[in-house]
PDB file of C-alpha atoms in Angstrom:
ATOM      1  CA  MET V  20     144.480 126.018  53.561  1.00  0.00           C
ATOM      2  CA  PHE V  21     145.289 122.356  53.723  1.00  0.00           C
ATOM      3  CA  ALA V  22     143.006 119.471  54.337  1.00  0.00           C
ATOM      4  CA  LEU V  23     142.946 117.262  57.419  1.00  0.00           C
ATOM      5  CA  ARG V  24     141.866 113.790  56.404  1.00  0.00           C
ATOM      6  CA  ARG V  25     144.318 111.348  57.915  1.00  0.00           C
ATOM      7  CA  ALA V  26     145.775 110.704  61.356  1.00  0.00           C
ATOM      8  CA  PHE V  27     148.075 108.223  62.877  1.00  0.00           C
ATOM      9  CA  GLY V  28     149.619 107.293  66.251  1.00  0.00           C
ATOM     10  CA  TYR V  29     150.943 104.697  68.480  1.00  0.00           C
ATOM     11  CA  TYR V  30     147.746 103.093  69.655  1.00  0.00           C
ATOM     12  CA  GLN V  31     144.646 101.334  68.249  1.00  0.00           C
ATOM     13  CA  GLY V  32     141.124 102.551  68.884  1.00  0.00           C
ATOM     14  CA  VAL V  33     141.840 106.307  69.020  1.00  0.00           C
ATOM     15  CA  GLN V  34     138.516 108.201  69.038  1.00  0.00           C
ATOM     16  CA  THR V  35     138.337 110.142  65.857  1.00  0.00           C
ATOM     17  CA  GLU V  36     136.331 110.412  62.558  1.00  0.00           C
ATOM     18  CA  LEU V  37     139.523 110.939  60.569  1.00  0.00           C
ATOM     19  CA  ASP V  38     141.007 108.089  58.695  1.00  0.00           C
ATOM     20  CA  TYR V  39     143.219 106.877  61.545  1.00  0.00           C
ATOM     21  CA  ARG V  40     145.927 104.208  61.571  1.00  0.00           C
ATOM     22  CA  ALA V  41     148.148 102.879  64.389  1.00  0.00           C
ATOM     23  CA  VAL V  42     151.748 102.855  63.139  1.00  0.00           C
ATOM     24  CA  THR V  43     154.422 100.214  63.673  1.00  0.00           C
ATOM     25  CA  GLU V  44     158.181 100.252  63.096  1.00  0.00           C
ATOM     26  CA  LYS V  45     157.382  99.486  59.429  1.00  0.00           C
ATOM     27  CA  ASP V  46     155.668 102.689  58.619  1.00  0.00           C
ATOM     28  CA  PHE V  47     157.617 105.482  56.940  1.00  0.00           C
ATOM     29  CA  TRP V  48     157.111 108.863  55.161  1.00  0.00           C
ATOM     30  CA  ILE V  49     159.394 109.265  52.301  1.00  0.00           C
ATOM     31  CA  ASP V  50     161.181 112.519  52.022  1.00  0.00           C
ATOM     32  CA  ALA V  51     163.706 111.767  49.239  1.00  0.00           C
ATOM     33  CA  SER V  52     162.513 114.163  46.532  1.00  0.00           C
ATOM     34  CA  ALA V  53     164.004 111.960  43.689  1.00  0.00           C
ATOM     35  CA  SER V  54     161.898 108.954  44.912  1.00  0.00           C
ATOM     36  CA  PRO V  55     158.697 108.037  43.074  1.00  0.00           C
ATOM     37  CA  PHE V  56     157.207 107.746  46.610  1.00  0.00           C
ATOM     38  CA  TYR V  57     158.204 111.246  47.677  1.00  0.00           C
ATOM     39  CA  ASN V  58     155.845 112.685  50.296  1.00  0.00           C
ATOM     40  CA  GLN V  59     154.042 109.424  50.677  1.00  0.00           C
ATOM     41  CA  TRP V  60     153.370 107.087  53.460  1.00  0.00           C
ATOM     42  CA  ILE V  61     154.726 103.587  52.803  1.00  0.00           C
ATOM     43  CA  THR V  62     154.586 100.352  54.850  1.00  0.00           C
ATOM     44  CA  GLY V  63     157.340  97.854  54.615  1.00  0.00           C
ATOM     45  CA  ASP V  64     161.132  97.205  55.095  1.00  0.00           C
ATOM     46  CA  VAL V  65     163.218 100.246  56.057  1.00  0.00           C
ATOM     47  CA  PRO V  66     163.777 102.124  52.876  1.00  0.00           C
ATOM     48  CA  GLU V  67     167.382 102.759  51.628  1.00  0.00           C
ATOM     49  CA  ILE V  68     166.310 106.478  50.826  1.00  0.00           C
ATOM     50  CA  SER V  69     165.740 109.404  53.075  1.00  0.00           C
ATOM     51  CA  HIS V  70     162.657 108.823  55.081  1.00  0.00           C
ATOM     52  CA  GLU V  71     160.963 109.614  58.442  1.00  0.00           C
ATOM     53  CA  LEU V  72     159.934 106.843  60.777  1.00  0.00           C
ATOM     54  CA  LEU V  73     156.383 107.258  61.878  1.00  0.00           C
ATOM     55  CA  ARG V  74     156.808 105.045  65.094  1.00  0.00           C
ATOM     56  CA  ARG V  75     159.459 107.008  66.722  1.00  0.00           C
ATOM     57  CA  GLN V  76     161.192 106.314  70.037  1.00  0.00           C
ATOM     58  CA  ASP V  77     159.865 109.552  71.560  1.00  0.00           C
ATOM     59  CA  GLU V  78     156.308 110.850  72.030  1.00  0.00           C
ATOM     60  CA  LEU V  79     156.220 113.352  69.121  1.00  0.00           C
ATOM     61  CA  TYR V  80     154.071 111.052  66.917  1.00  0.00           C
ATOM     62  CA  LYS V  81     152.077 109.527  69.760  1.00  0.00           C
ATOM     63  CA  TYR V  82     149.078 111.207  68.115  1.00  0.00           C
ATOM     64  CA  ALA V  83     149.454 113.018  64.836  1.00  0.00           C
ATOM     65  CA  ILE V  84     147.315 114.498  61.995  1.00  0.00           C
ATOM     66  CA  VAL V  85     148.617 114.621  58.421  1.00  0.00           C
ATOM     67  CA  ILE V  86     148.470 118.118  57.032  1.00  0.00           C
ATOM     68  CA  GLU V  87     147.800 117.544  53.302  1.00  0.00           C
ATOM     69  CA  TYR V  88     150.523 119.954  52.113  1.00  0.00           C
ATOM     70  CA  ASN V  89     152.002 118.914  48.746  1.00  0.00           C
ATOM     71  CA  THR V  90     150.134 115.622  48.639  1.00  0.00           C
ATOM     72  CA  ASP V  91     147.840 116.009  45.642  1.00  0.00           C
ATOM     73  CA  PRO V  92     149.586 116.550  43.423  1.00  0.00           C
ATOM     74  CA  VAL V  93     153.048 115.839  44.855  1.00  0.00           C
ATOM     75  CA  ILE V  94     155.684 118.246  43.465  1.00  0.00           C
ATOM     76  CA  PRO V  95     159.267 116.858  44.223  1.00  0.00           C
ATOM     77  CA  GLY V  96     161.234 119.153  46.379  1.00  0.00           C
ATOM     78  CA  MET V  97     158.295 121.360  47.558  1.00  0.00           C
ATOM     79  CA  GLY V  98     158.193 119.871  51.024  1.00  0.00           C
ATOM     80  CA  SER V  99     157.119 116.781  52.760  1.00  0.00           C
ATOM     81  CA  ALA V 100     155.962 115.088  56.102  1.00  0.00           C
ATOM     82  CA  ILE V 101     154.062 118.014  57.319  1.00  0.00           C
ATOM     83  CA  PHE V 102     152.081 116.835  60.448  1.00  0.00           C
ATOM     84  CA  MET V 103     150.279 118.306  63.492  1.00  0.00           C
ATOM     85  CA  HIS V 104     151.783 116.351  66.288  1.00  0.00           C
ATOM     86  CA  VAL V 105     152.554 116.464  70.107  1.00  0.00           C
ATOM     87  CA  TRP V 106     155.004 119.223  71.055  1.00  0.00           C
ATOM     88  CA  ARG V 107     158.198 118.892  72.836  1.00  0.00           C
ATOM     89  CA  GLY V 108     157.285 121.826  75.112  1.00  0.00           C
ATOM     90  CA  ALA V 109     156.597 125.456  75.223  1.00  0.00           C
ATOM     91  CA  GLY V 110     158.949 127.434  73.068  1.00  0.00           C
ATOM     92  CA  GLN V 111     160.421 124.313  71.369  1.00  0.00           C
ATOM     93  CA  PRO V 112     160.664 124.559  67.488  1.00  0.00           C
ATOM     94  CA  THR V 113     159.582 121.942  64.983  1.00  0.00           C
ATOM     95  CA  ALA V 114     161.080 121.141  61.649  1.00  0.00           C
ATOM     96  CA  GLY V 115     158.255 122.651  59.708  1.00  0.00           C
ATOM     97  CA  CYS V 116     155.230 120.888  61.420  1.00  0.00           C
ATOM     98  CA  VAL V 117     152.571 122.269  63.738  1.00  0.00           C
ATOM     99  CA  ALA V 118     153.029 121.073  67.405  1.00  0.00           C
ATOM    100  CA  VAL V 119     150.507 121.230  70.113  1.00  0.00           C
ATOM    101  CA  ALA V 120     150.114 119.901  73.684  1.00  0.00           C
ATOM    102  CA  GLN V 121     148.968 116.261  73.681  1.00  0.00           C
ATOM    103  CA  ALA V 122     145.563 117.061  75.456  1.00  0.00           C
ATOM    104  CA  GLU V 123     144.599 119.624  72.666  1.00  0.00           C
ATOM    105  CA  LEU V 124     145.690 117.265  69.976  1.00  0.00           C
ATOM    106  CA  LEU V 125     143.498 114.587  71.541  1.00  0.00           C
ATOM    107  CA  ARG V 126     140.579 117.119  71.678  1.00  0.00           C
ATOM    108  CA  LEU V 127     141.193 117.886  67.917  1.00  0.00           C
ATOM    109  CA  LEU V 128     141.254 114.251  67.053  1.00  0.00           C
ATOM    110  CA  GLN V 129     137.900 113.612  68.775  1.00  0.00           C
ATOM    111  CA  TRP V 130     136.274 116.802  67.303  1.00  0.00           C
ATOM    112  CA  LEU V 131     137.409 116.517  63.591  1.00  0.00           C
ATOM    113  CA  ASP V 132     135.261 114.677  61.261  1.00  0.00           C
ATOM    114  CA  GLY V 133     136.730 113.792  57.822  1.00  0.00           C
ATOM    115  CA  ARG V 134     133.239 113.847  56.369  1.00  0.00           C
ATOM    116  CA  GLN V 135     133.081 117.576  56.998  1.00  0.00           C
ATOM    117  CA  ASN V 136     136.246 118.244  55.021  1.00  0.00           C
ATOM    118  CA  PRO V 137     138.232 120.007  57.829  1.00  0.00           C
ATOM    119  CA  VAL V 138     141.193 122.155  56.930  1.00  0.00           C
ATOM    120  CA  ILE V 139     143.940 124.216  58.595  1.00  0.00           C
ATOM    121  CA  LEU V 140     145.007 127.569  57.599  1.00  0.00           C
ATOM    122  CA  LEU V 141     148.789 128.110  57.709  1.00  0.00           C
ATOM    123  CA  LYS V 142     150.444 131.291  56.532  1.00  0.00           C
ATOM    124  CA  ARG V 143     153.824 133.032  56.908  1.00  0.00           C
ATOM    125  CA  SER V 144     154.493 135.350  59.681  1.00  0.00           C
ATOM    126  CA  PRO V 145     154.845 139.059  58.607  1.00  0.00           C
TER     127      PRO V 145
END
């Protein structure tokens, strides 16, 4: 089980009781395992290390929820940048994230309340 505390997206004023931030082209998630900022969200100039841009040129992160996998404590190399985000379409894979239809993600954002300590259960397929 992994906590769902934080959310982000491309717009201000999204209705949610999670800790929400509108991202810009200066928001990144560090995935370089040797970095002291590994698996952390940073804001600033484009890092010279491996990272994921949170304000993408597509709609995948238009709305997203951070799945608190390997965030406390962070263990280098154990995985990073695991989000629930907008899907590309039926049958389209992700790179390790959870993807759902935009309407469902908006419903989840409106329903989830960080004060209730929401979690997601993820497990391996048999």
